[in-house]
Coordinates of C-alpha atoms in Angstrom, one line a residue:
Chain A
X261 CA 0.7 15.8 -87.8
X262 CA 0.1 18.6 -85.4
X263 CA -1.5 16.3 -82.9
X264 CA 1.7 14.1 -83.0
X265 CA 4.0 17.0 -82.3
X266 CA 1.7 18.2 -79.5
X267 CA 1.8 14.8 -78.0
X268 CA 5.7 14.6 -78.3
X269 CA 6.0 18.0 -76.7
X270 CA 3.6 17.1 -73.8
X271 CA 5.6 13.8 -73.1
X272 CA 8.9 15.6 -73.3
X273 CA 7.5 18.1 -70.9
X274 CA 6.4 15.5 -68.4
X275 CA 9.9 13.8 -68.8
X276 CA 11.5 17.1 -68.2
X277 CA 9.4 17.8 -65.0
X278 CA 10.1 14.3 -63.7
X279 CA 13.9 14.9 -64.4
X280 CA 13.7 18.1 -62.4
X281 CA 12.5 16.3 -59.3
X282 CA 15.3 13.6 -59.7
X283 CA 18.4 15.9 -60.0
X284 CA 21.0 14.1 -58.1
X285 CA 23.4 16.8 -57.3
X286 CA 22.3 18.9 -54.3
X287 CA 23.6 22.1 -55.6
X288 CA 21.6 21.6 -58.7
X289 CA 18.5 20.7 -56.8
X290 CA 19.0 24.0 -54.8
X291 CA 19.1 25.8 -58.1
X292 CA 16.0 24.1 -59.5
X293 CA 14.2 24.8 -56.2
X294 CA 15.2 28.5 -56.5
X295 CA 14.0 28.6 -60.1
X296 CA 10.7 26.9 -59.3
X297 CA 10.2 29.3 -56.3
X298 CA 10.7 32.1 -58.7
X299 CA 8.4 30.7 -61.2
X300 CA 5.7 30.4 -58.6
X301 CA 6.3 34.0 -57.4
X302 CA 6.0 35.1 -60.9
X303 CA 2.8 33.2 -61.5
X304 CA 1.5 34.7 -58.2
X305 CA 2.4 38.2 -59.4
X306 CA 0.7 37.6 -62.8
X307 CA -2.5 36.3 -61.1
X308 CA -2.5 39.3 -58.7
X309 CA -2.0 41.7 -61.5
X310 CA -5.2 40.2 -63.0
X311 CA -7.2 40.5 -59.8
X312 CA -6.0 44.0 -59.2
X313 CA -6.9 45.2 -62.7
X314 CA -10.3 43.6 -62.0
X315 CA -10.6 45.8 -58.8
X316 CA -9.6 49.0 -60.7
X317 CA -12.0 48.3 -63.6
X318 CA -14.9 47.7 -61.2
X319 CA -14.3 50.8 -59.1
X320 CA -17.8 52.1 -60.2
X321 CA -19.6 49.0 -60.1
X322 CA -22.3 49.0 -57.3
X323 CA -21.8 46.1 -54.7
X324 CA -18.3 45.2 -55.8
X325 CA -16.0 44.1 -53.0
X326 CA -12.2 44.4 -53.3
X327 CA -10.5 41.2 -54.0
X328 CA -6.9 40.2 -53.5
X329 CA -4.8 36.9 -53.4
X330 CA -4.0 35.2 -50.2
X331 CA -0.5 35.7 -49.1
X332 CA 1.7 32.7 -49.9
X333 CA 5.0 31.7 -48.5
X334 CA 7.2 30.5 -51.4
X335 CA 9.6 28.7 -49.1
X336 CA 7.2 26.0 -48.4
X337 CA 7.9 22.9 -50.6
X338 CA 4.2 22.3 -51.0
X339 CA 3.8 25.6 -52.9
X340 CA 6.5 24.6 -55.3
X341 CA 5.1 21.1 -55.7
X342 CA 2.1 22.3 -57.5
X343 CA 3.6 22.1 -61.0
X344 CA 2.0 23.4 -64.1
X345 CA 0.2 20.9 -66.3
X346 CA 0.0 21.7 -69.9
X347 CA -3.4 21.0 -71.3
X348 CA -5.4 21.6 -74.5
X349 CA -6.1 25.4 -75.1
X350 CA -9.9 25.9 -74.6
X351 CA -11.0 28.8 -76.8
X352 CA -14.7 27.9 -76.9
X353 CA -17.2 27.0 -74.2
X354 CA -18.2 23.9 -76.2
X355 CA -14.6 22.5 -75.9
X356 CA -13.8 19.8 -73.4
X357 CA -13.0 21.5 -70.3
X358 CA -9.7 20.4 -68.9
X359 CA -7.7 21.4 -65.8
X360 CA -6.5 24.8 -66.3
X361 CA -2.7 25.0 -67.1
X362 CA -2.1 27.7 -64.5
X363 CA -1.5 27.8 -60.9
X364 CA -4.5 29.2 -59.1
X365 CA -3.9 31.0 -55.8
X366 CA -6.8 31.5 -53.6
X367 CA -8.7 34.8 -53.9
X368 CA -10.1 36.4 -51.0
X369 CA -12.7 39.1 -50.8
X370 CA -12.3 41.9 -48.4
X371 CA -15.2 42.3 -46.0
X372 CA -16.5 45.7 -45.0
X373 CA -19.4 47.4 -43.5
X374 CA -21.7 48.1 -46.5
X375 CA -23.5 50.8 -44.7
X376 CA -20.4 53.1 -45.0
X377 CA -20.7 53.4 -48.8
X378 CA -23.8 54.4 -50.8
X379 CA -22.7 52.2 -53.8
X380 CA -21.7 49.3 -51.4
X381 CA -18.3 49.4 -53.1
X382 CA -15.0 49.5 -51.2
X383 CA -12.5 50.0 -54.0
X384 CA -9.9 52.6 -53.0
X385 CA -7.9 53.7 -56.1
X386 CA -4.9 54.8 -53.9
X387 CA -4.7 51.5 -52.1
X388 CA -4.9 49.6 -55.3
X389 CA -2.2 51.6 -57.0
X390 CA 0.1 50.9 -54.0
X391 CA -0.6 47.2 -54.3
X392 CA -0.1 47.3 -58.2
X393 CA 3.3 49.2 -57.7
X394 CA 4.3 46.6 -55.1
X395 CA 3.3 43.7 -57.3
X396 CA 5.1 44.9 -60.3
X397 CA 8.3 45.6 -58.2
X398 CA 8.2 42.0 -56.9
X399 CA 7.5 40.7 -60.4
X400 CA 10.5 42.7 -61.8
X401 CA 12.7 41.3 -59.0
X402 CA 11.5 37.7 -59.7
X403 CA 12.2 38.0 -63.5
X404 CA 15.7 39.6 -62.9
X405 CA 16.6 36.7 -60.5
X406 CA 15.2 34.2 -62.9
X407 CA 17.2 35.7 -65.9
X408 CA 20.3 35.5 -63.8
X409 CA 19.5 31.9 -62.6
X410 CA 19.0 30.9 -66.2
X411 CA 22.1 32.7 -67.4
X412 CA 24.1 30.7 -64.7
X413 CA 22.6 27.4 -66.0
X414 CA 23.3 28.3 -69.6
X415 CA 26.9 29.0 -68.7
X416 CA 27.2 25.7 -67.0
X417 CA 25.8 24.0 -70.0
X418 CA 28.3 25.7 -72.4
Chain B
X23 CA 21.0 17.9 -73.0
X24 CA 18.6 17.2 -70.3
X25 CA 19.2 20.5 -68.6
X26 CA 18.6 22.3 -71.9
X27 CA 15.3 20.6 -72.3
X28 CA 14.4 21.4 -68.7
X29 CA 15.3 25.1 -69.3
X30 CA 13.4 25.3 -72.5
X31 CA 10.2 23.8 -71.0
X32 CA 10.5 26.0 -67.9
X33 CA 10.6 29.1 -70.2
X34 CA 7.8 28.1 -72.5
X35 CA 5.5 27.1 -69.5
X36 CA 6.3 30.5 -68.0
X37 CA 5.4 32.2 -71.3
X38 CA 2.2 30.3 -71.3
X39 CA 1.2 31.5 -67.9
X40 CA 2.2 35.1 -68.7
X41 CA 0.1 35.0 -71.8
X42 CA -3.0 33.7 -69.9
X43 CA -2.9 36.2 -67.0
X44 CA -1.5 39.3 -68.8
X45 CA -3.9 39.0 -71.7
X46 CA -6.6 38.4 -69.1
X47 CA -5.7 41.6 -67.2
X48 CA -5.3 43.6 -70.3
X49 CA -8.7 42.5 -71.4
X50 CA -10.2 43.4 -68.0
X51 CA -8.6 46.9 -68.1
X52 CA -9.9 47.4 -71.5
X53 CA -13.5 46.5 -70.4
X54 CA -13.0 49.0 -67.6
X55 CA -11.9 51.6 -70.2
X56 CA -15.0 50.9 -72.4
X57 CA -17.3 51.2 -69.4
X58 CA -15.7 54.6 -68.5
X59 CA -16.0 55.6 -72.2
X60 CA -19.6 54.9 -72.1
X61 CA -20.0 57.1 -68.9
X62 CA -18.2 60.0 -70.5
X63 CA -20.3 59.7 -73.7
X64 CA -23.4 59.9 -71.6
X65 CA -22.0 62.9 -69.7
X66 CA -21.3 64.6 -73.1
X67 CA -24.9 63.7 -74.3
X68 CA -26.4 65.2 -71.1
X69 CA -24.3 68.4 -71.2
X70 CA -25.1 68.9 -74.9
X71 CA -28.9 68.4 -74.2
X72 CA -29.1 70.5 -71.1
X73 CA -31.4 73.0 -72.9
X74 CA -33.3 70.7 -75.2
X75 CA -37.0 71.4 -74.5
X76 CA -40.1 70.1 -76.0
X77 CA -41.5 72.2 -78.8
X78 CA -45.3 71.3 -78.5
X79 CA -47.2 72.6 -75.3
X80 CA -46.7 70.4 -72.4
X81 CA -44.2 68.0 -74.2
X82 CA -41.5 66.5 -72.1
X83 CA -37.9 67.8 -72.6
X84 CA -34.7 65.7 -72.6
X85 CA -34.3 63.4 -69.6
X86 CA -30.9 62.8 -68.1
X87 CA -29.3 59.5 -69.0
X88 CA -27.3 57.3 -66.6
X89 CA -25.4 54.0 -67.1
X90 CA -25.4 51.1 -64.7
X91 CA -22.2 49.0 -64.7
X92 CA -21.9 45.4 -63.6
X93 CA -19.1 43.0 -62.8
X94 CA -19.5 39.9 -64.9
X95 CA -17.4 36.8 -64.4
X96 CA -15.8 35.4 -67.6
X97 CA -15.0 31.6 -67.5
X98 CA -12.6 31.9 -70.4
X99 CA -10.7 34.7 -68.8
X100 CA -10.8 33.4 -65.2
X101 CA -11.7 36.8 -63.9
X102 CA -14.5 39.4 -64.0
X103 CA -15.0 41.9 -66.7
X104 CA -17.0 45.2 -66.4
X105 CA -20.0 45.4 -68.6
X106 CA -22.8 48.0 -69.2
X107 CA -25.8 46.6 -67.5
X108 CA -28.2 49.1 -69.0
X109 CA -28.7 52.5 -69.8
X110 CA -31.2 54.2 -67.5
X111 CA -33.1 57.5 -67.3
X112 CA -32.9 59.8 -64.3
X113 CA -36.4 59.9 -62.8
X114 CA -36.0 63.1 -60.9
X115 CA -38.4 66.0 -61.7
X116 CA -37.8 68.6 -64.4
X117 CA -37.0 72.2 -63.9
X118 CA -39.9 74.5 -64.4
X119 CA -39.3 78.0 -65.7
X120 CA -42.1 80.5 -66.3
X121 CA -42.0 81.6 -70.0
X122 CA -45.5 82.0 -71.6
X123 CA -44.1 83.1 -74.9
X124 CA -42.2 79.7 -75.4
X125 CA -43.8 77.4 -78.0
X126 CA -43.4 74.6 -75.4
X127 CA -45.1 76.3 -72.5
X128 CA -47.9 74.5 -70.9
X129 CA -51.3 76.0 -70.0
X130 CA -50.0 77.8 -67.0
X131 CA -47.1 79.2 -69.0
X132 CA -44.3 77.1 -67.5
X133 CA -41.7 75.4 -69.7
X134 CA -40.1 72.1 -68.5
X135 CA -36.4 72.0 -68.8
X136 CA -34.1 68.9 -68.6
X137 CA -33.2 67.5 -65.2
X138 CA -29.4 68.0 -66.1
X139 CA -27.3 69.6 -63.4
X140 CA -24.0 70.8 -64.9
X141 CA -22.2 70.5 -61.6
X142 CA -23.1 66.8 -61.2
X143 CA -22.2 66.2 -64.8
X144 CA -18.7 67.9 -64.3
X145 CA -17.9 65.7 -61.3
X146 CA -19.1 62.6 -63.2
X147 CA -16.9 63.5 -66.1
X148 CA -13.9 64.0 -63.9
X149 CA -14.5 60.7 -62.0
X150 CA -14.8 58.8 -65.4
X151 CA -11.8 60.3 -66.8
X152 CA -9.7 59.5 -63.6
X153 CA -11.0 56.0 -63.6
X154 CA -10.2 55.7 -67.4
X155 CA -6.6 56.9 -66.6
X156 CA -6.2 54.3 -63.9
X157 CA -7.3 51.6 -66.2
X158 CA -4.9 52.8 -68.8
X159 CA -2.1 52.8 -66.3
X160 CA -3.0 49.3 -65.4
X161 CA -2.9 48.3 -69.0
X162 CA 0.5 50.0 -69.6
X163 CA 1.9 48.1 -66.5
X164 CA 0.5 44.7 -67.8
X165 CA 2.2 45.6 -71.2
X166 CA 5.6 46.2 -69.4
X167 CA 5.3 43.0 -67.4
X168 CA 4.6 41.1 -70.6
X169 CA 7.7 42.6 -72.4
X170 CA 9.7 41.7 -69.1
X171 CA 8.5 38.0 -69.5
X172 CA 9.6 38.0 -73.0
X173 CA 13.0 39.5 -72.1
X174 CA 13.7 36.3 -70.1
X175 CA 13.5 34.3 -73.3
X176 CA 16.1 36.3 -75.0

């Protein structure tokens, strides 16, 4: 029974994503484009949050290099094209590995002269805190805009 | 009706992404906190044992302990956690103090004292507590981002 529900939900989702691409009205299309851009920017902020927390937690690990996400321009259509794919949740290594249901932005490692640090670690807490604040501000902005957009959509539906 | 479905699925997929990344960052921050806790625990142990000497002649006193941290990738998480690689011993020399009346004194009358330097331990504990705080702030921030995501669904 549960499996059937999951299949129905997945098929509904694929129909919905197809429908998103085929919105005839140009105004609607703009809105959905805006919403997918916001969604992409939120996903970016969420992934960046994880990478930054990794940096902060590894500040005392010898040989660790600071990591960050590559900058992405959310105006580009190819960034928005990469839609989420819902797949079975993997909770064990023995489970069948499917494509992850999240966007993966490229992570870059900052290069530095290893001779400048005894621990060969270039994590700077102040820099990381700046990045974290910037990231959370951008996430807050995206969520607020998304909420407003969704509110407008709901209003139109009613 | 179509629009309602679209909105519903957009919101649920967003929640799924938030769940994945934010729980991941919370777990990573927690692993960092655990590592710093281990460091603090060792500092406490070192300071507490700074005068623990051997009681039999020529016996070794307490040896300063250190912790080695390592960044270990977690496939399930999609990131790298911090783990304790191993607890190690500081191999530096012991302090020798001349005290022939001590039961632990060697043939020449010297007693070996632990290689614990209070200043180093103090700095280490400050560093660990600051790092713990940074991780805690990160965890708080992830939590607030999580609640912001849930706010969208309201």
